[in-house]
Coordinates of C-alpha atoms and ligand atoms in Angstrom, one line a residue:
M145 CA -0.1 -0.2 0.0
S146 CA 1.7 3.3 -0.7
I147 CA -0.2 6.7 -0.7
S148 CA 1.2 9.3 -2.0
P149 CA 0.3 12.6 0.4
V150 CA 1.0 15.2 -2.8
I151 CA -1.5 13.0 -5.2
L152 CA -4.0 13.1 -2.3
E153 CA -3.7 16.8 -1.2
N154 CA -4.1 17.6 -5.4
I155 CA -7.3 15.6 -5.0
I156 CA -8.9 17.2 -2.0
R157 CA -7.8 20.8 -3.2
E158 CA -9.8 20.2 -6.3
A159 CA -12.6 19.2 -4.4
G160 CA -12.2 22.6 -2.4
S161 CA -11.9 24.4 -5.6
I162 CA -15.4 22.6 -6.6
A163 CA -16.8 23.5 -3.2
L164 CA -15.5 27.0 -3.7
G165 CA -17.3 27.4 -6.8
Y166 CA -20.6 26.8 -5.0
F167 CA -19.9 28.8 -2.1
K168 CA -19.4 32.0 -4.5
N169 CA -22.8 31.7 -5.9
L170 CA -24.7 30.7 -2.8
D171 CA -27.4 32.5 -4.1
T172 CA -27.9 30.4 -6.9
I173 CA -27.7 27.1 -5.3
E174 CA -29.9 24.3 -4.2
V175 CA -30.5 23.9 -0.4
S176 CA -32.9 20.6 0.6
K177 CA -33.4 18.7 3.7
K178 CA -32.5 15.3 4.3
K179 CA -34.7 15.1 7.4
P180 CA -35.8 17.5 9.8
R181 CA -33.0 20.3 10.5
D182 CA -30.5 18.3 8.2
F183 CA -29.2 20.2 5.2
V184 CA -27.7 19.1 2.1
T185 CA -26.8 21.3 -0.9
E186 CA -25.8 20.7 -4.7
A187 CA -21.8 21.3 -3.1
D188 CA -22.2 18.3 -0.7
I189 CA -23.4 15.7 -4.3
A190 CA -20.6 17.7 -6.3
V191 CA -18.0 17.3 -4.0
E192 CA -18.8 13.7 -2.8
K193 CA -18.9 12.7 -6.9
Y194 CA -15.9 14.1 -7.6
L195 CA -14.0 12.7 -4.3
K196 CA -15.7 9.3 -4.8
N197 CA -14.2 9.1 -9.1
A198 CA -10.9 10.8 -7.9
L199 CA -10.0 8.5 -5.2
A200 CA -11.2 5.4 -6.9
H201 CA -9.0 6.3 -10.3
E202 CA -5.7 7.0 -8.3
Y203 CA -6.1 4.0 -5.5
P204 CA -8.9 1.3 -6.8
Q205 CA -7.9 -1.0 -4.1
F206 CA -10.1 1.0 -1.4
G207 CA -13.4 1.1 -0.8
F208 CA -15.4 4.2 -0.4
W209 CA -17.8 5.5 2.3
G210 CA -19.4 8.9 1.7
E211 CA -22.1 10.9 4.0
E212 CA -24.0 11.0 0.9
S213 CA -24.0 8.1 -1.1
G214 CA -23.1 5.6 1.2
Q215 CA -20.7 2.3 1.5
S216 CA -19.4 0.7 -1.5
A217 CA -18.9 -2.6 -1.4
N218 CA -15.2 -3.0 0.3
Q219 CA -15.5 -1.9 3.7
E220 CA -12.4 -3.4 4.8
S221 CA -9.8 -0.8 3.5
R222 CA -11.8 2.4 2.6
W223 CA -12.1 6.4 2.2
I224 CA -14.3 7.7 4.8
V225 CA -15.7 11.0 3.5
D226 CA -17.7 13.9 4.8
P227 CA -17.7 16.5 1.3
I228 CA -18.5 19.2 3.4
D229 CA -18.6 19.0 7.0
G230 CA -20.7 21.9 8.6
T231 CA -23.3 22.3 5.6
H232 CA -25.4 24.3 7.6
S233 CA -22.4 27.2 7.8
F234 CA -21.6 26.6 4.0
S235 CA -24.9 27.5 3.1
K236 CA -24.9 30.9 5.0
G237 CA -21.9 31.9 3.6
Q238 CA -19.9 31.8 7.0
Y239 CA -15.9 30.6 6.5
F240 CA -15.8 27.2 9.0
W241 CA -16.7 24.5 7.2
G242 CA -14.2 22.0 5.7
I243 CA -13.6 18.5 3.4
S244 CA -13.0 15.6 5.7
V245 CA -11.2 12.7 4.1
A246 CA -9.7 9.4 6.0
L247 CA -7.9 6.4 4.8
E248 CA -9.2 3.3 7.0
I249 CA -7.6 0.0 6.6
N250 CA -8.5 -2.9 8.8
Q251 CA -10.3 -0.4 11.3
E252 CA -7.1 1.6 11.7
L253 CA -7.1 5.1 10.4
I254 CA -3.9 5.7 8.5
F255 CA -4.4 9.4 6.9
G256 CA -6.7 11.7 7.8
V257 CA -7.3 15.6 5.8
V258 CA -9.2 18.2 6.6
Y259 CA -9.4 21.0 4.3
A260 CA -11.2 24.5 5.2
P261 CA -11.5 26.0 1.7
A262 CA -12.7 29.3 2.7
L263 CA -9.9 29.5 4.9
D264 CA -7.3 27.8 3.0
D265 CA -6.4 25.6 5.9
Y266 CA -5.0 22.2 5.0
Y267 CA -4.5 19.6 8.4
C268 CA -3.2 16.4 7.5
A269 CA -2.0 13.4 9.6
E270 CA -0.5 10.2 9.0
K271 CA -0.6 7.5 11.7
G272 CA 2.5 7.3 13.8
K273 CA 4.0 10.4 11.7
G274 CA 2.7 13.4 12.8
A275 CA 0.0 16.3 12.3
W276 CA 0.2 19.1 9.8
K277 CA -1.3 22.6 8.9
N278 CA -0.4 23.7 5.7
A279 CA 2.9 22.0 5.8
R280 CA 3.5 23.1 9.4
S281 CA 4.0 20.6 12.3
I282 CA 1.2 21.2 14.8
K283 CA 1.0 19.8 18.4
V284 CA -1.7 21.0 21.1
S285 CA -2.0 23.1 23.6
S286 CA -0.3 23.2 26.6
E287 CA -2.9 25.0 28.9
D288 CA -3.4 22.7 32.0
N289 CA -5.6 24.7 34.1
L290 CA -9.6 24.0 32.9
D291 CA -10.6 27.7 34.5
D292 CA -8.7 29.0 32.1
A293 CA -9.4 27.4 29.5
M294 CA -11.0 27.6 25.5
I295 CA -13.8 24.6 25.1
A296 CA -15.2 23.9 21.9
T297 CA -19.0 21.9 21.6
G298 CA -21.6 21.3 19.1
F299 CA -25.2 20.4 19.2
A300 CA -26.0 18.2 16.5
C301 CA -28.0 15.9 18.8
L302 CA -30.6 19.0 19.4
R303 CA -31.3 18.6 15.9
S304 CA -32.6 14.8 16.2
Y305 CA -35.1 15.6 19.2
L306 CA -32.9 13.2 21.8
E307 CA -33.6 14.0 25.4
E308 CA -29.7 14.1 25.9
N309 CA -29.1 17.2 24.1
N310 CA -25.9 18.6 25.6
L311 CA -27.5 21.7 27.1
E312 CA -26.9 20.3 30.5
R313 CA -23.3 19.1 30.1
F314 CA -22.4 22.4 28.3
C315 CA -23.9 24.7 30.6
R316 CA -22.1 22.7 33.5
I317 CA -18.5 23.1 31.7
A318 CA -19.0 26.4 30.6
Q319 CA -19.3 27.7 34.1
K320 CA -15.9 26.2 34.9
T321 CA -13.9 27.6 31.8
T322 CA -13.1 30.9 30.3
G323 CA -13.3 30.5 26.3
H324 CA -16.6 28.9 24.9
R325 CA -16.8 28.4 20.7
R326 CA -19.3 26.6 19.0
F327 CA -17.9 26.4 15.2
G328 CA -20.3 24.3 13.6
S329 CA -17.8 21.7 12.5
A330 CA -16.9 18.7 14.4
A331 CA -13.8 18.1 11.7
I332 CA -12.7 21.5 12.1
D333 CA -13.1 21.4 15.5
L334 CA -10.8 18.6 16.0
C335 CA -8.4 20.1 14.1
L336 CA -8.4 23.5 16.1
V337 CA -7.7 21.0 18.9
A338 CA -5.0 19.7 17.4
D339 CA -3.6 23.1 16.7
G340 CA -3.8 24.5 20.3
Q341 CA -6.3 27.0 19.1
V342 CA -8.9 25.3 21.7
D343 CA -8.0 23.2 24.3
A344 CA -11.0 20.6 24.3
F345 CA -13.8 19.7 22.1
W346 CA -16.6 17.6 22.5
E347 CA -20.0 16.3 20.7
Q348 CA -22.5 13.7 21.0
E349 CA -24.6 11.7 18.2
L350 CA -22.0 12.5 15.5
N351 CA -21.2 9.9 12.4
L352 CA -17.9 8.4 11.8
Y353 CA -17.6 10.5 8.6
D354 CA -17.8 13.6 10.8
V355 CA -15.0 12.9 12.9
A356 CA -12.6 10.6 11.5
A357 CA -10.0 12.6 9.9
G358 CA -10.2 15.1 12.4
A359 CA -9.7 12.6 15.3
L360 CA -6.5 10.7 13.7
I361 CA -5.4 14.6 13.1
A362 CA -5.7 15.4 16.9
A363 CA -4.3 12.4 18.1
E364 CA -1.3 12.7 16.1
A365 CA -0.8 16.1 17.2
G366 CA -1.0 14.7 20.9
A367 CA -4.6 14.9 21.5
T368 CA -6.5 12.4 23.8
V369 CA -9.6 10.9 21.9
T370 CA -12.0 9.1 24.1
D371 CA -15.5 9.2 25.5
F372 CA -17.1 10.6 28.0
K373 CA -15.9 8.2 30.3
G374 CA -12.3 8.6 29.3
N375 CA -11.9 5.2 28.0
P376 CA -9.6 5.5 24.6
G377 CA -10.7 5.7 21.1
I378 CA -13.1 7.3 18.4
F379 CA -16.7 7.2 19.8
P380 CA -19.2 9.6 17.4
K381 CA -22.1 9.2 19.5
Q382 CA -19.8 10.4 22.3
I383 CA -16.5 11.8 21.4
L384 CA -14.2 14.0 24.0
V385 CA -11.0 15.3 22.4
T386 CA -8.5 17.0 24.7
N387 CA -5.4 18.6 25.0
G388 CA -4.6 15.9 27.3
K389 CA -3.4 18.4 30.2
I390 CA -7.4 19.4 31.3
L391 CA -8.8 15.4 30.4
G392 CA -8.8 14.7 34.0
Q393 CA -10.6 18.2 34.9
L394 CA -13.3 17.6 32.4
L395 CA -14.0 13.8 33.0
P396 CA -15.9 14.3 36.0
L397 CA -18.2 17.4 34.4
M398 CA -18.8 15.1 31.3
Ligands
LIG87 P1 -22.3 18.5 8.5 O1 -22.5 19.4 8.4 O2 -21.7 17.3 8.1 O3 -24.1 17.7 8.5 C1 -22.1 20.0 14.1 O4 -22.5 20.2 15.0 C2 -21.9 18.8 13.5 O5 -23.1 18.3 13.2 C3 -21.2 18.7 12.4 O6 -19.9 18.2 11.9 C4 -22.5 18.5 11.3 O7 -22.0 17.8 10.4 C5 -23.1 17.5 12.4 N1 -24.6 17.1 11.8 C6 -25.7 18.3 11.4 N2 -26.4 18.1 11.0 C7 -26.7 17.2 12.0 C8 -27.9 16.2 11.9 N3 -29.0 16.1 11.8 N4 -27.5 15.2 13.0 C9 -26.3 14.9 13.0 N5 -25.2 15.5 13.1 C10 -25.6 16.4 12.3
LIG88 CA1 -21.7 16.6 5.6

């Protein structure tokens, strides 16, 4: 198995250009709902279609799982793709949305890329080799006091009408920290932890395609990736990612 980070970057940047083409003409694009409070745009479909074809052309040995088109036959080794994470932000003309692409082989994440075209920030990681933002090596923050920390979360769960809606948890944790952010893209939130811009992020009721690439990028930058009890691993329904230093202070509040 040999993956060229350069070929992968070319494919993903091209996907970014396609997405930006739509982003610059938002007044002309079609936005529909997959289910209540769950948007999809023409851009999501076009970007995923491009990525599926381009990745299959370059790497026919791997299967594919995309948010919009579902799973191909081979799921032992597969690309896990969210063509636009943060679709609602995208559709409003905001900048925090990203293309998320991960390569998973036998349930192990090998590569992860999150590209935010409107910011031109390209985050990537390779298992065991580290994480980068725009070709610069990145690592998590050194903040060790929850009281001074900057935390991020999201409320995908609110859209599913679940009882466990994160509101009480957010209020509990927000009162113990200084900074709170809600960017609207789990993929980018994870990269912000990787880059030390945010000290911790959690969210509930996500899907693997929202977090696969970002979780590898965060882990390779030194983050802890756990569930709300501190069990290590990627749990999209209950994901907690921290700089490691404030994990012990956050866990009792989760
Ligand atoms: P998306 O933009 O690809 O849909 C932000 O809180 C996160 O929630 C994003 O990663 C977003 O991914 C995801 N999200 C948006 N709508 C959702 C829904 N209805 N159910 C679950 N997750 C959702
Ligand atoms: Ca999406």
